[in-house]
Coordinates of C-alpha atoms (C1' of nucleotides) in Angstrom, one line a residue:
Chain A
M1 CA -120.7 -75.6 -27.9
N2 CA -118.9 -76.6 -31.0
E3 CA -119.6 -75.7 -34.6
K4 CA -121.8 -78.7 -35.3
E5 CA -124.0 -78.0 -32.3
F6 CA -124.1 -74.3 -33.1
L7 CA -125.3 -74.9 -36.6
A8 CA -127.9 -77.4 -35.5
A9 CA -129.3 -74.8 -33.1
Y10 CA -129.0 -72.1 -35.7
N11 CA -130.9 -74.0 -38.3
K12 CA -133.6 -74.9 -35.9
G13 CA -134.0 -71.3 -35.1
S14 CA -133.4 -72.0 -31.4
F15 CA -130.3 -69.8 -31.5
E16 CA -130.5 -66.0 -31.4
A17 CA -128.0 -64.7 -33.9
P18 CA -126.5 -61.2 -33.2
L19 CA -128.1 -58.3 -35.0
V20 CA -125.7 -57.2 -37.8
T21 CA -125.7 -53.7 -39.3
V22 CA -123.3 -51.7 -41.5
D23 CA -122.7 -48.1 -40.6
A24 CA -120.7 -45.3 -42.0
V25 CA -118.9 -42.2 -40.7
L26 CA -119.2 -39.8 -43.7
F27 CA -117.1 -36.7 -43.4
T28 CA -117.1 -33.5 -45.4
Y29 CA -115.5 -30.1 -45.2
Q30 CA -117.9 -27.2 -45.1
D31 CA -117.7 -23.6 -43.9
G32 CA -114.2 -24.2 -42.5
Q33 CA -115.3 -27.1 -40.4
L34 CA -115.1 -30.9 -40.5
K35 CA -118.6 -32.2 -40.5
V36 CA -120.2 -35.6 -40.1
L37 CA -123.4 -36.9 -41.6
L38 CA -125.9 -38.0 -39.0
V39 CA -129.5 -39.3 -39.1
E40 CA -132.2 -38.8 -36.6
R41 CA -133.5 -42.2 -35.6
S42 CA -137.2 -42.7 -36.3
N43 CA -137.4 -46.2 -34.6
H44 CA -136.9 -47.7 -31.2
P45 CA -134.5 -48.2 -29.6
E46 CA -132.8 -44.8 -29.1
K47 CA -135.7 -43.1 -31.1
G48 CA -135.1 -39.4 -31.6
K49 CA -131.3 -39.6 -31.1
W50 CA -128.8 -38.8 -33.8
A51 CA -127.1 -41.9 -35.2
L52 CA -124.7 -42.8 -38.0
P53 CA -126.2 -43.6 -41.4
G54 CA -126.4 -47.3 -42.0
G55 CA -128.6 -50.3 -41.9
F56 CA -129.0 -54.0 -42.4
I57 CA -127.5 -56.1 -45.1
S58 CA -129.9 -56.9 -47.9
E59 CA -129.3 -60.4 -49.0
N60 CA -131.0 -59.6 -52.3
E61 CA -129.4 -56.3 -53.2
D62 CA -125.9 -56.7 -51.7
K63 CA -123.1 -59.0 -52.8
T64 CA -120.5 -57.5 -50.5
L65 CA -120.3 -55.3 -47.4
E66 CA -119.2 -52.4 -49.6
D67 CA -122.4 -52.8 -51.5
T68 CA -124.3 -52.4 -48.3
V69 CA -122.5 -49.3 -47.2
T70 CA -122.6 -47.6 -50.5
R71 CA -126.3 -48.4 -51.0
K72 CA -127.1 -46.9 -47.6
L73 CA -125.0 -43.8 -48.2
K74 CA -126.6 -43.4 -51.6
E75 CA -130.1 -43.5 -50.0
K76 CA -129.1 -40.6 -47.8
T77 CA -126.9 -38.5 -50.1
G78 CA -128.0 -39.5 -53.6
V79 CA -124.4 -40.3 -54.6
V80 CA -121.7 -42.9 -53.8
P81 CA -118.8 -41.2 -52.0
P82 CA -115.4 -41.3 -53.8
Y83 CA -113.6 -42.6 -50.8
V84 CA -114.9 -45.5 -48.6
E85 CA -112.7 -47.6 -46.3
Q86 CA -113.5 -50.0 -43.6
L87 CA -112.9 -48.6 -40.1
G88 CA -113.6 -51.5 -37.8
T89 CA -116.3 -53.7 -36.3
F90 CA -117.9 -52.9 -33.0
G91 CA -119.8 -55.6 -31.2
G92 CA -120.9 -56.7 -27.8
A93 CA -123.7 -57.8 -25.6
C94 CA -124.6 -54.4 -24.2
R95 CA -124.3 -51.8 -26.9
D96 CA -127.9 -52.3 -28.0
K97 CA -130.5 -53.1 -25.4
R98 CA -132.0 -55.7 -27.7
G99 CA -129.0 -57.9 -27.1
W100 CA -125.9 -59.0 -28.9
S101 CA -125.2 -56.8 -31.9
V102 CA -122.4 -56.2 -34.3
T103 CA -121.9 -53.2 -36.6
I104 CA -119.3 -53.1 -39.4
C105 CA -118.3 -49.5 -39.8
Y106 CA -116.8 -47.6 -42.7
T107 CA -115.2 -44.2 -43.0
A108 CA -116.1 -42.2 -46.1
L109 CA -115.4 -38.8 -47.5
I110 CA -117.4 -36.6 -49.9
A111 CA -117.6 -33.1 -51.1
H112 CA -120.7 -31.6 -49.5
Q113 CA -121.6 -30.0 -52.8
A114 CA -122.1 -33.4 -54.4
C115 CA -125.1 -34.2 -52.2
E116 CA -126.6 -30.8 -51.5
S117 CA -129.7 -31.3 -53.6
K118 CA -130.6 -34.7 -52.1
L119 CA -130.0 -33.5 -48.6
E120 CA -132.5 -30.7 -49.0
T121 CA -135.3 -33.3 -49.6
I122 CA -134.6 -35.3 -46.4
S123 CA -135.5 -33.7 -43.1
D124 CA -133.9 -36.1 -40.6
V125 CA -130.4 -36.0 -42.1
A126 CA -127.8 -33.3 -41.4
W127 CA -124.2 -32.4 -41.6
L128 CA -123.0 -31.6 -38.0
P129 CA -119.7 -30.1 -37.1
I130 CA -117.5 -32.8 -35.4
E131 CA -116.7 -30.5 -32.5
K132 CA -120.4 -30.2 -31.7
V133 CA -121.0 -33.9 -32.2
K134 CA -118.3 -34.8 -29.7
K135 CA -120.3 -33.0 -27.0
M136 CA -123.6 -34.6 -28.0
H137 CA -125.2 -37.8 -26.7
L138 CA -125.6 -40.1 -29.8
A139 CA -127.4 -43.4 -30.2
F140 CA -125.7 -46.6 -29.2
D141 CA -121.9 -46.3 -29.1
H142 CA -121.8 -44.2 -32.2
L143 CA -119.8 -41.4 -30.6
K144 CA -117.0 -43.8 -29.8
I145 CA -117.1 -44.9 -33.4
I146 CA -116.9 -41.3 -34.7
N147 CA -114.0 -40.6 -32.3
K148 CA -112.1 -43.6 -33.7
A149 CA -112.9 -42.5 -37.3
H150 CA -111.6 -39.0 -36.5
E151 CA -108.4 -40.4 -35.0
R152 CA -107.7 -42.5 -38.1
L153 CA -108.5 -39.5 -40.3
I154 CA -106.0 -37.4 -38.4
Q155 CA -103.3 -40.0 -39.2
K156 CA -104.3 -39.9 -42.8
A157 CA -104.2 -36.1 -42.9
L158 CA -100.6 -36.3 -41.5
Y159 CA -99.3 -38.8 -44.1
S160 CA -101.6 -38.9 -47.1
I161 CA -103.8 -36.7 -49.2
I162 CA -106.9 -38.7 -48.6
P163 CA -108.6 -35.6 -47.1
A164 CA -108.8 -34.3 -50.7
Y165 CA -111.8 -36.5 -51.2
A166 CA -113.7 -34.2 -48.8
L167 CA -113.3 -31.4 -51.5
P168 CA -114.8 -30.9 -54.9
R169 CA -112.9 -32.5 -57.8
K170 CA -110.9 -29.3 -58.4
F171 CA -109.3 -27.6 -55.5
T172 CA -106.3 -25.4 -54.6
L173 CA -103.4 -26.4 -52.4
P174 CA -104.3 -23.7 -49.8
E175 CA -107.8 -25.2 -49.7
L176 CA -106.4 -28.7 -49.2
Q177 CA -104.1 -27.4 -46.5
Q178 CA -107.1 -25.9 -44.7
V179 CA -108.9 -29.2 -44.7
H180 CA -105.8 -30.9 -43.3
E181 CA -105.5 -28.3 -40.6
V182 CA -109.1 -28.5 -39.6
I183 CA -108.9 -32.3 -39.4
I184 CA -105.6 -32.3 -37.4
G185 CA -106.7 -29.4 -35.3
K186 CA -103.5 -27.4 -35.6
P187 CA -101.8 -25.2 -38.3
L188 CA -99.4 -26.7 -40.7
Q189 CA -96.3 -25.1 -42.3
K190 CA -97.1 -24.1 -45.8
K191 CA -93.8 -25.1 -47.4
S192 CA -93.6 -28.5 -45.7
F193 CA -97.2 -29.2 -46.6
R194 CA -96.7 -28.4 -50.3
R195 CA -93.4 -30.3 -50.5
R196 CA -95.1 -33.4 -49.1
I197 CA -98.0 -33.1 -51.5
E198 CA -95.7 -32.4 -54.5
Q199 CA -93.3 -35.3 -53.7
A200 CA -96.2 -37.7 -53.7
E201 CA -97.1 -36.8 -57.3
L202 CA -100.7 -37.6 -56.7
L203 CA -102.2 -34.4 -57.9
A204 CA -102.6 -33.2 -61.5
D205 CA -102.4 -29.6 -62.4
T206 CA -105.6 -28.8 -64.2
G207 CA -104.0 -25.7 -65.8
E208 CA -106.8 -23.6 -64.4
K209 CA -106.4 -20.9 -61.7
R210 CA -108.8 -19.5 -59.2
T211 CA -108.6 -15.8 -58.2
E212 CA -110.2 -14.2 -55.2
R213 CA -108.0 -11.5 -53.5
G214 CA -104.3 -12.0 -53.9
R215 CA -102.3 -14.1 -56.3
P216 CA -104.4 -16.7 -58.2
A217 CA -104.1 -20.3 -56.9
T218 CA -103.5 -23.3 -59.1
L219 CA -106.4 -25.7 -59.3
Y220 CA -105.5 -29.4 -58.9
S221 CA -107.4 -32.6 -59.1
L222 CA -106.6 -36.1 -57.8
R223 CA -104.7 -38.0 -60.4
A224 CA -106.6 -40.8 -62.2
G225 CA -105.8 -44.1 -60.6
S226 CA -104.5 -42.6 -57.4
G227 CA -107.3 -44.4 -55.5
K228 CA -105.1 -46.9 -53.9
Y229 CA -101.9 -44.9 -54.0
T230 CA -102.9 -41.9 -52.1
F231 CA -100.1 -42.1 -49.6
V232 CA -97.4 -39.6 -49.5
R233 CA -94.7 -41.7 -47.8
N234 CA -94.3 -45.4 -48.4
L235 CA -96.5 -46.2 -45.6
E236 CA -99.6 -48.2 -46.0
Q237 CA -103.1 -47.8 -44.6
Chain B
M1 CA -136.8 -52.4 -47.0
N2 CA -136.5 -50.0 -44.1
E3 CA -135.4 -50.7 -40.5
K4 CA -139.0 -51.3 -39.3
E5 CA -139.8 -53.8 -42.0
F6 CA -136.5 -55.6 -41.5
L7 CA -137.0 -56.0 -37.8
A8 CA -140.5 -57.3 -38.3
A9 CA -139.2 -59.9 -40.7
Y10 CA -136.2 -60.6 -38.4
N11 CA -138.4 -61.2 -35.4
K12 CA -140.8 -63.4 -37.3
G13 CA -137.8 -65.5 -38.4
S14 CA -138.7 -65.0 -42.0
F15 CA -135.5 -63.2 -42.6
E16 CA -132.2 -65.1 -43.0
A17 CA -129.5 -63.3 -41.0
P18 CA -125.9 -63.7 -42.2
L19 CA -123.8 -66.3 -40.4
V20 CA -121.4 -64.4 -38.2
T21 CA -118.0 -65.8 -37.1
V22 CA -114.9 -64.5 -35.4
D23 CA -111.6 -65.7 -36.7
A24 CA -107.9 -65.0 -35.9
V25 CA -104.6 -65.0 -37.8
L26 CA -102.3 -66.1 -35.0
F27 CA -98.6 -65.6 -35.9
T28 CA -95.5 -66.9 -34.2
Y29 CA -91.7 -67.1 -35.0
Q30 CA -90.3 -70.6 -35.0
D31 CA -87.2 -72.1 -36.5
G32 CA -86.3 -69.0 -38.4
Q33 CA -89.8 -68.8 -40.0
L34 CA -93.0 -66.9 -39.6
K35 CA -95.8 -69.4 -38.9
V36 CA -99.5 -69.2 -38.8
L37 CA -101.8 -71.4 -36.6
L38 CA -104.3 -73.3 -38.8
V39 CA -107.0 -75.8 -37.9
E40 CA -108.2 -78.7 -40.1
R41 CA -111.9 -78.4 -40.6
S42 CA -113.9 -81.3 -39.3
N43 CA -117.3 -80.1 -40.5
H44 CA -118.9 -79.3 -43.8
P45 CA -118.5 -77.1 -45.7
E46 CA -114.9 -77.2 -46.8
K47 CA -114.4 -80.3 -44.6
G48 CA -110.8 -81.4 -44.5
K49 CA -109.3 -78.1 -45.6
W50 CA -107.1 -76.0 -43.4
A51 CA -108.8 -72.9 -41.9
L52 CA -108.2 -70.1 -39.5
P53 CA -109.0 -70.8 -35.8
G54 CA -112.3 -69.2 -34.8
G55 CA -115.9 -69.8 -34.4
F56 CA -119.3 -68.4 -33.4
I57 CA -120.1 -65.8 -30.9
S58 CA -121.4 -67.3 -27.7
E59 CA -124.1 -65.1 -26.3
N60 CA -123.6 -66.6 -22.9
E61 CA -119.9 -66.6 -22.6
D62 CA -118.9 -63.5 -24.5
K63 CA -119.6 -59.9 -23.7
T64 CA -117.4 -58.4 -26.5
L65 CA -115.8 -59.6 -29.7
E66 CA -112.4 -59.7 -28.0
D67 CA -114.0 -62.2 -25.6
T68 CA -114.9 -64.4 -28.5
V69 CA -111.5 -64.3 -30.2
T70 CA -109.5 -64.9 -27.0
R71 CA -111.9 -67.7 -26.0
K72 CA -111.4 -69.4 -29.3
L73 CA -107.6 -69.0 -29.3
K74 CA -107.4 -70.3 -25.7
E75 CA -109.4 -73.4 -26.8
K76 CA -106.7 -74.1 -29.4
T77 CA -103.5 -72.9 -27.6
G78 CA -104.3 -73.1 -23.9
V79 CA -103.3 -69.4 -23.4
V80 CA -104.5 -65.9 -24.3
P81 CA -102.0 -64.3 -26.7
P82 CA -100.3 -61.1 -25.4
Y83 CA -101.2 -59.2 -28.6
V84 CA -104.6 -59.2 -30.3
E85 CA -105.8 -56.6 -32.7
Q86 CA -108.7 -56.3 -35.0
L87 CA -107.7 -56.9 -38.6
G88 CA -110.9 -56.3 -40.5
T89 CA -114.3 -57.8 -41.4
F90 CA -114.9 -59.9 -44.5
G91 CA -118.4 -60.5 -45.7
G92 CA -120.3 -61.3 -48.8
A93 CA -122.9 -63.5 -50.4
C94 CA -120.4 -65.9 -52.0
R95 CA -117.6 -66.6 -49.6
D96 CA -119.5 -69.5 -47.9
K97 CA -121.7 -71.7 -50.0
R98 CA -124.4 -71.6 -47.3
G99 CA -125.1 -68.0 -48.1
W100 CA -124.4 -64.5 -46.8
S101 CA -121.6 -64.7 -44.1
V102 CA -119.6 -62.2 -42.2
T103 CA -116.3 -62.9 -40.3
I104 CA -114.7 -60.5 -38.0
C105 CA -110.9 -61.2 -38.1
Y106 CA -108.2 -60.5 -35.6
T107 CA -104.4 -60.6 -35.9
A108 CA -102.6 -62.1 -32.9
L109 CA -99.0 -62.8 -31.9
I110 CA -97.7 -65.3 -29.5
A111 CA -94.4 -67.1 -28.5
H112 CA -94.8 -70.6 -29.8
Q113 CA -93.2 -71.9 -26.6
A114 CA -96.2 -70.6 -24.6
C115 CA -98.6 -73.0 -26.2
E116 CA -96.4 -76.0 -27.0
S117 CA -97.8 -78.3 -24.4
K118 CA -101.4 -77.7 -25.4
L119 CA -100.7 -78.1 -29.1
E120 CA -99.3 -81.6 -28.6
T121 CA -102.7 -82.7 -27.3
I122 CA -104.7 -81.5 -30.3
S123 CA -104.1 -83.3 -33.6
D124 CA -105.9 -81.1 -36.1
V125 CA -104.1 -77.8 -35.2
A126 CA -100.6 -76.9 -36.5
W127 CA -98.2 -74.1 -37.0
L128 CA -97.5 -73.8 -40.7
P129 CA -94.9 -71.6 -42.3
I130 CA -96.5 -68.6 -44.0
E131 CA -94.6 -69.2 -47.2
K132 CA -96.0 -72.7 -47.5
V133 CA -99.5 -71.5 -46.5
K134 CA -99.5 -68.9 -49.3
K135 CA -99.3 -71.8 -51.8
M136 CA -102.0 -73.9 -50.2
H137 CA -105.7 -74.0 -50.9
L138 CA -107.4 -73.0 -47.7
A139 CA -111.0 -73.0 -46.7
F140 CA -113.3 -70.1 -47.7
D141 CA -111.4 -66.8 -48.3
H142 CA -109.0 -67.5 -45.5
L143 CA -105.9 -67.2 -47.6
K144 CA -106.9 -63.7 -48.6
I145 CA -107.3 -62.8 -45.0
I146 CA -103.9 -64.2 -44.1
N147 CA -102.4 -62.2 -46.9
K148 CA -103.9 -59.0 -45.5
A149 CA -102.8 -59.8 -42.0
H150 CA -99.3 -60.4 -43.3
E151 CA -99.3 -57.1 -45.2
R152 CA -100.3 -55.3 -42.0
L153 CA -97.7 -57.1 -40.0
I154 CA -95.0 -56.0 -42.4
Q155 CA -96.0 -52.4 -41.8
K156 CA -95.9 -53.0 -38.1
A157 CA -92.4 -54.6 -38.4
L158 CA -91.2 -51.5 -40.3
Y159 CA -92.5 -48.9 -37.8
S160 CA -93.1 -50.7 -34.4
I161 CA -91.8 -53.4 -32.2
I162 CA -95.0 -55.3 -32.1
P163 CA -93.3 -58.4 -33.6
A164 CA -91.7 -58.7 -30.2
Y165 CA -94.9 -60.4 -29.0
A166 CA -94.0 -63.3 -31.3
L167 CA -91.0 -64.0 -29.0
P168 CA -90.7 -65.2 -25.4
R169 CA -90.8 -62.6 -22.7
K170 CA -87.0 -62.1 -22.7
F171 CA -85.2 -61.8 -26.0
T172 CA -82.1 -60.2 -27.5
L173 CA -82.1 -57.4 -30.1
P174 CA -80.5 -59.6 -32.8
E175 CA -83.3 -62.1 -32.2
L176 CA -85.9 -59.3 -32.6
Q177 CA -84.2 -58.1 -35.7
Q178 CA -84.4 -61.7 -37.2
V179 CA -88.2 -61.7 -36.5
H180 CA -88.5 -58.4 -38.3
E181 CA -86.4 -59.5 -41.2
V182 CA -88.4 -62.7 -41.6
I183 CA -91.7 -60.8 -41.5
I184 CA -90.6 -58.2 -44.0
G185 CA -88.8 -60.7 -46.1
K186 CA -85.5 -58.7 -46.5
P187 CA -82.5 -57.9 -44.3
L188 CA -82.3 -54.9 -42.2
Q189 CA -79.4 -52.7 -41.3
K190 CA -78.2 -53.6 -37.7
K191 CA -77.5 -50.0 -36.7
S192 CA -80.6 -48.5 -38.1
F193 CA -82.7 -51.2 -36.5
R194 CA -81.2 -50.7 -33.0
R195 CA -81.5 -46.9 -33.2
R196 CA -85.1 -47.2 -34.1
I197 CA -85.8 -49.6 -31.2
E198 CA -83.7 -47.6 -28.7
Q199 CA -85.3 -44.3 -29.6
A200 CA -88.7 -45.8 -28.9
E201 CA -87.8 -46.6 -25.3
L202 CA -90.2 -49.5 -25.2
L203 CA -87.7 -52.2 -24.2
A204 CA -86.4 -52.7 -20.7
D205 CA -82.9 -54.1 -20.2
T206 CA -83.3 -57.1 -17.9
G207 CA -79.7 -57.0 -16.8
E208 CA -79.2 -60.5 -18.1
K209 CA -77.1 -61.7 -21.0
R210 CA -77.3 -64.7 -23.3
T211 CA -74.1 -66.3 -24.6
E212 CA -73.7 -68.6 -27.5
R213 CA -70.7 -68.1 -29.7
G214 CA -69.4 -64.5 -29.9
R215 CA -70.1 -61.6 -27.6
P216 CA -73.0 -62.1 -25.2
A217 CA -76.3 -60.4 -26.2
T218 CA -78.3 -58.3 -23.8
L219 CA -81.7 -59.7 -22.9
Y220 CA -84.6 -57.2 -23.1
S221 CA -88.3 -57.4 -22.3
L222 CA -91.2 -55.3 -23.4
R223 CA -91.7 -52.4 -20.9
A224 CA -94.7 -52.7 -18.7
G225 CA -97.6 -50.7 -20.0
S226 CA -96.2 -50.5 -23.5
G227 CA -99.2 -52.3 -24.8
K228 CA -100.8 -49.4 -26.5
Y229 CA -97.6 -47.4 -27.0
T230 CA -95.6 -49.9 -29.0
F231 CA -95.0 -47.6 -31.9
V232 CA -91.6 -46.3 -32.7
R233 CA -92.6 -43.2 -34.5
N234 CA -95.6 -41.1 -33.7
L235 CA -97.7 -42.9 -36.1
E236 CA -100.7 -44.8 -35.2
Q237 CA -101.5 -48.2 -36.3
Chain C
dT1 C1' -100.2 3.8 -64.5
dT2 C1' -98.6 3.3 -60.2
dC3 C1' -98.9 1.9 -55.6
dA4 C1' -100.7 -0.6 -51.8
dC5 C1' -102.9 -4.8 -50.3
dT6 C1' -103.5 -9.6 -50.3
dA7 C1' -102.6 -14.2 -50.7
dA8 C1' -100.0 -17.9 -53.6
dG9 C1' -95.9 -19.9 -54.1
dT10 C1' -90.4 -20.2 -53.6
dG11 C1' -85.3 -20.1 -51.7
dT12 C1' -82.6 -21.3 -48.3
dC13 C1' -80.7 -22.8 -44.1
dA14 C1' -80.3 -25.4 -40.0
dG15 C1' -81.6 -29.4 -37.3
dT16 C1' -83.0 -34.2 -37.5
dT17 C1' -83.5 -38.7 -39.2
dG18 C1' -81.9 -42.9 -41.7
dG19 C1' -78.6 -45.8 -44.5
dT20 C1' -74.0 -47.6 -44.7
dC21 C1' -70.0 -49.6 -43.2
dA22 C1' -66.0 -50.0 -40.8
dC23 C1' -64.6 -50.4 -36.2
dT24 C1' -64.4 -52.0 -31.2
dT25 C1' -65.8 -55.3 -27.6
dA26 C1' -66.8 -59.6 -25.2
dT27 C1' -67.0 -64.3 -25.2
dG28 C1' -65.5 -69.5 -26.3
dG29 C1' -62.4 -72.6 -28.4
dT30 C1' -57.8 -74.1 -30.2
Chain D
dA1 C1' -51.9 -66.0 -26.8
dC2 C1' -54.5 -65.9 -30.6
dC3 C1' -58.4 -66.7 -33.7
dA4 C1' -63.3 -67.0 -34.8
dT5 C1' -67.7 -65.3 -34.0
dA6 C1' -71.2 -62.4 -33.1
dA7 C1' -72.8 -58.1 -30.3
dG8 C1' -72.7 -53.5 -30.1
dT9 C1' -70.7 -48.5 -31.5
dG10 C1' -68.7 -44.3 -34.1
dA11 C1' -68.9 -41.6 -37.7
dC12 C1' -70.1 -39.9 -42.2
dC13 C1' -73.3 -38.6 -45.7
dA14 C1' -77.7 -38.1 -48.0
dA15 C1' -82.5 -37.1 -47.5
dC16 C1' -86.2 -35.1 -45.2
dT17 C1' -88.6 -31.5 -42.3
dG18 C1' -89.5 -27.1 -39.9
dA19 C1' -89.0 -22.4 -40.0
dC20 C1' -89.3 -18.0 -42.0
dA21 C1' -88.2 -14.5 -45.1
dC22 C1' -88.7 -13.5 -49.7
dT23 C1' -90.8 -13.1 -54.5
dT24 C1' -94.7 -13.3 -57.5
dA25 C1' -99.3 -12.4 -59.5
dG26 C1' -103.4 -10.8 -59.1
dT27 C1' -107.3 -6.8 -57.4
dG28 C1' -108.7 -2.3 -56.6
dA29 C1' -108.0 2.6 -55.3
dA30 C1' -105.5 7.0 -55.8

DNA sequence: TTCACTAAGTGTCAGTTGGTCACTTATGGT
DNA sequence: ACCATAAGTGACCAACTGACACTTAGTGAA
């Protein structure tokens, strides 16, 4: 079938288009764990199972795919996460029993504190530790998607300071190192970590300190405009 | 609109789903240049303009998105490229005048020799040098997509030997270096390049040599099973 | 006020990697 | 036999990274 034939069938409605959704793997750091935001499905198929937050494109409200994902995340968390990046698109004939489906997935990071109030008002949404999630049986192929998002996040933790977006605006270097360690799953050398971060010149010293047992730690924030230049070495993506 | 309402509208046909296509940026190395395979559009919209090869998902023929992209590339080149990787998905309300559209894009590499015979039989398909393409006015947002694919390919040329897939099965290290240099757009140091490649242990010495002025060059081939382990350093993608 | 405890942050050295460039090697042609 | 040409290597230096001991700045108890 060529393009002309396809479009003729499509316009007649005699062609079944794939179901298109936009989903997000939203990470945060809470209680020393890396957590993922999941939603309990209230509709068939896969009713009752945990799934990634997401939904259908709204041709009225959305101009871009990013509009869709941020709209959906705002519905669940009340805020737009500071970091959102496309992860990949998963599609196929068998991933949804209704037939061919395609989901465009995003990875996002947020400080859990930023959306605490909203989350308390919704019962079917929860932060779940990624280690626990990996043993669960999620809806569709969402576990595969989460695994891919985690793999990518590990790479980012090794070569960038993007994990900082999982923390509140002000944070200490030891805190940031903990986030990296939890993401990667193994301890990092303090000196090497700090060197890497400092060389990147992507953090701004707020001048403030935080004290709680031991020497006070300097509070840093992500430098303005570091959105696209968050990489420590001259790698990209 | 929640999921239930959406699905009700969708099933009634009262909801206009986005037009979903799968496209590919297929690169090759020919005559000292990096080239991209483009197709001249024979249908509205954008009729007559050059566009990326691609098309609609066939719910009969395709089980996965990779099936769609390889099927489409085989239609144009006669063969399935040895390297195909998802690049990203581009969607929005304005990129196609017909309304909301989504295109899932792939990057692919192939030796131009592998598809020469087929290409001679199709008149509206051509290898165009990327430098020329960047100054052209392509259909839809395809130039933006090609630029993104090129940026990603540059990163791969810096840290992997994936560009080897743009060459025939057997090639010399100086040839591979040329491909990398053309992709990156600047010369590379011979010794550093060779060290990087050798350390990766991803090439197999075929035992053969190729002579044409000067000392004969050793012919290498990509090691079997190096498909997913093509990276020189322990980076990922 | 002094001392112990804790955790942040630094100094330093050794091993590794990467850039540079001159050198050697293998071939064909004069 | 020698030269031209291009492949492939040796060797040095600078930069980066890991490892770990050390110093520093705070709290709280004697």
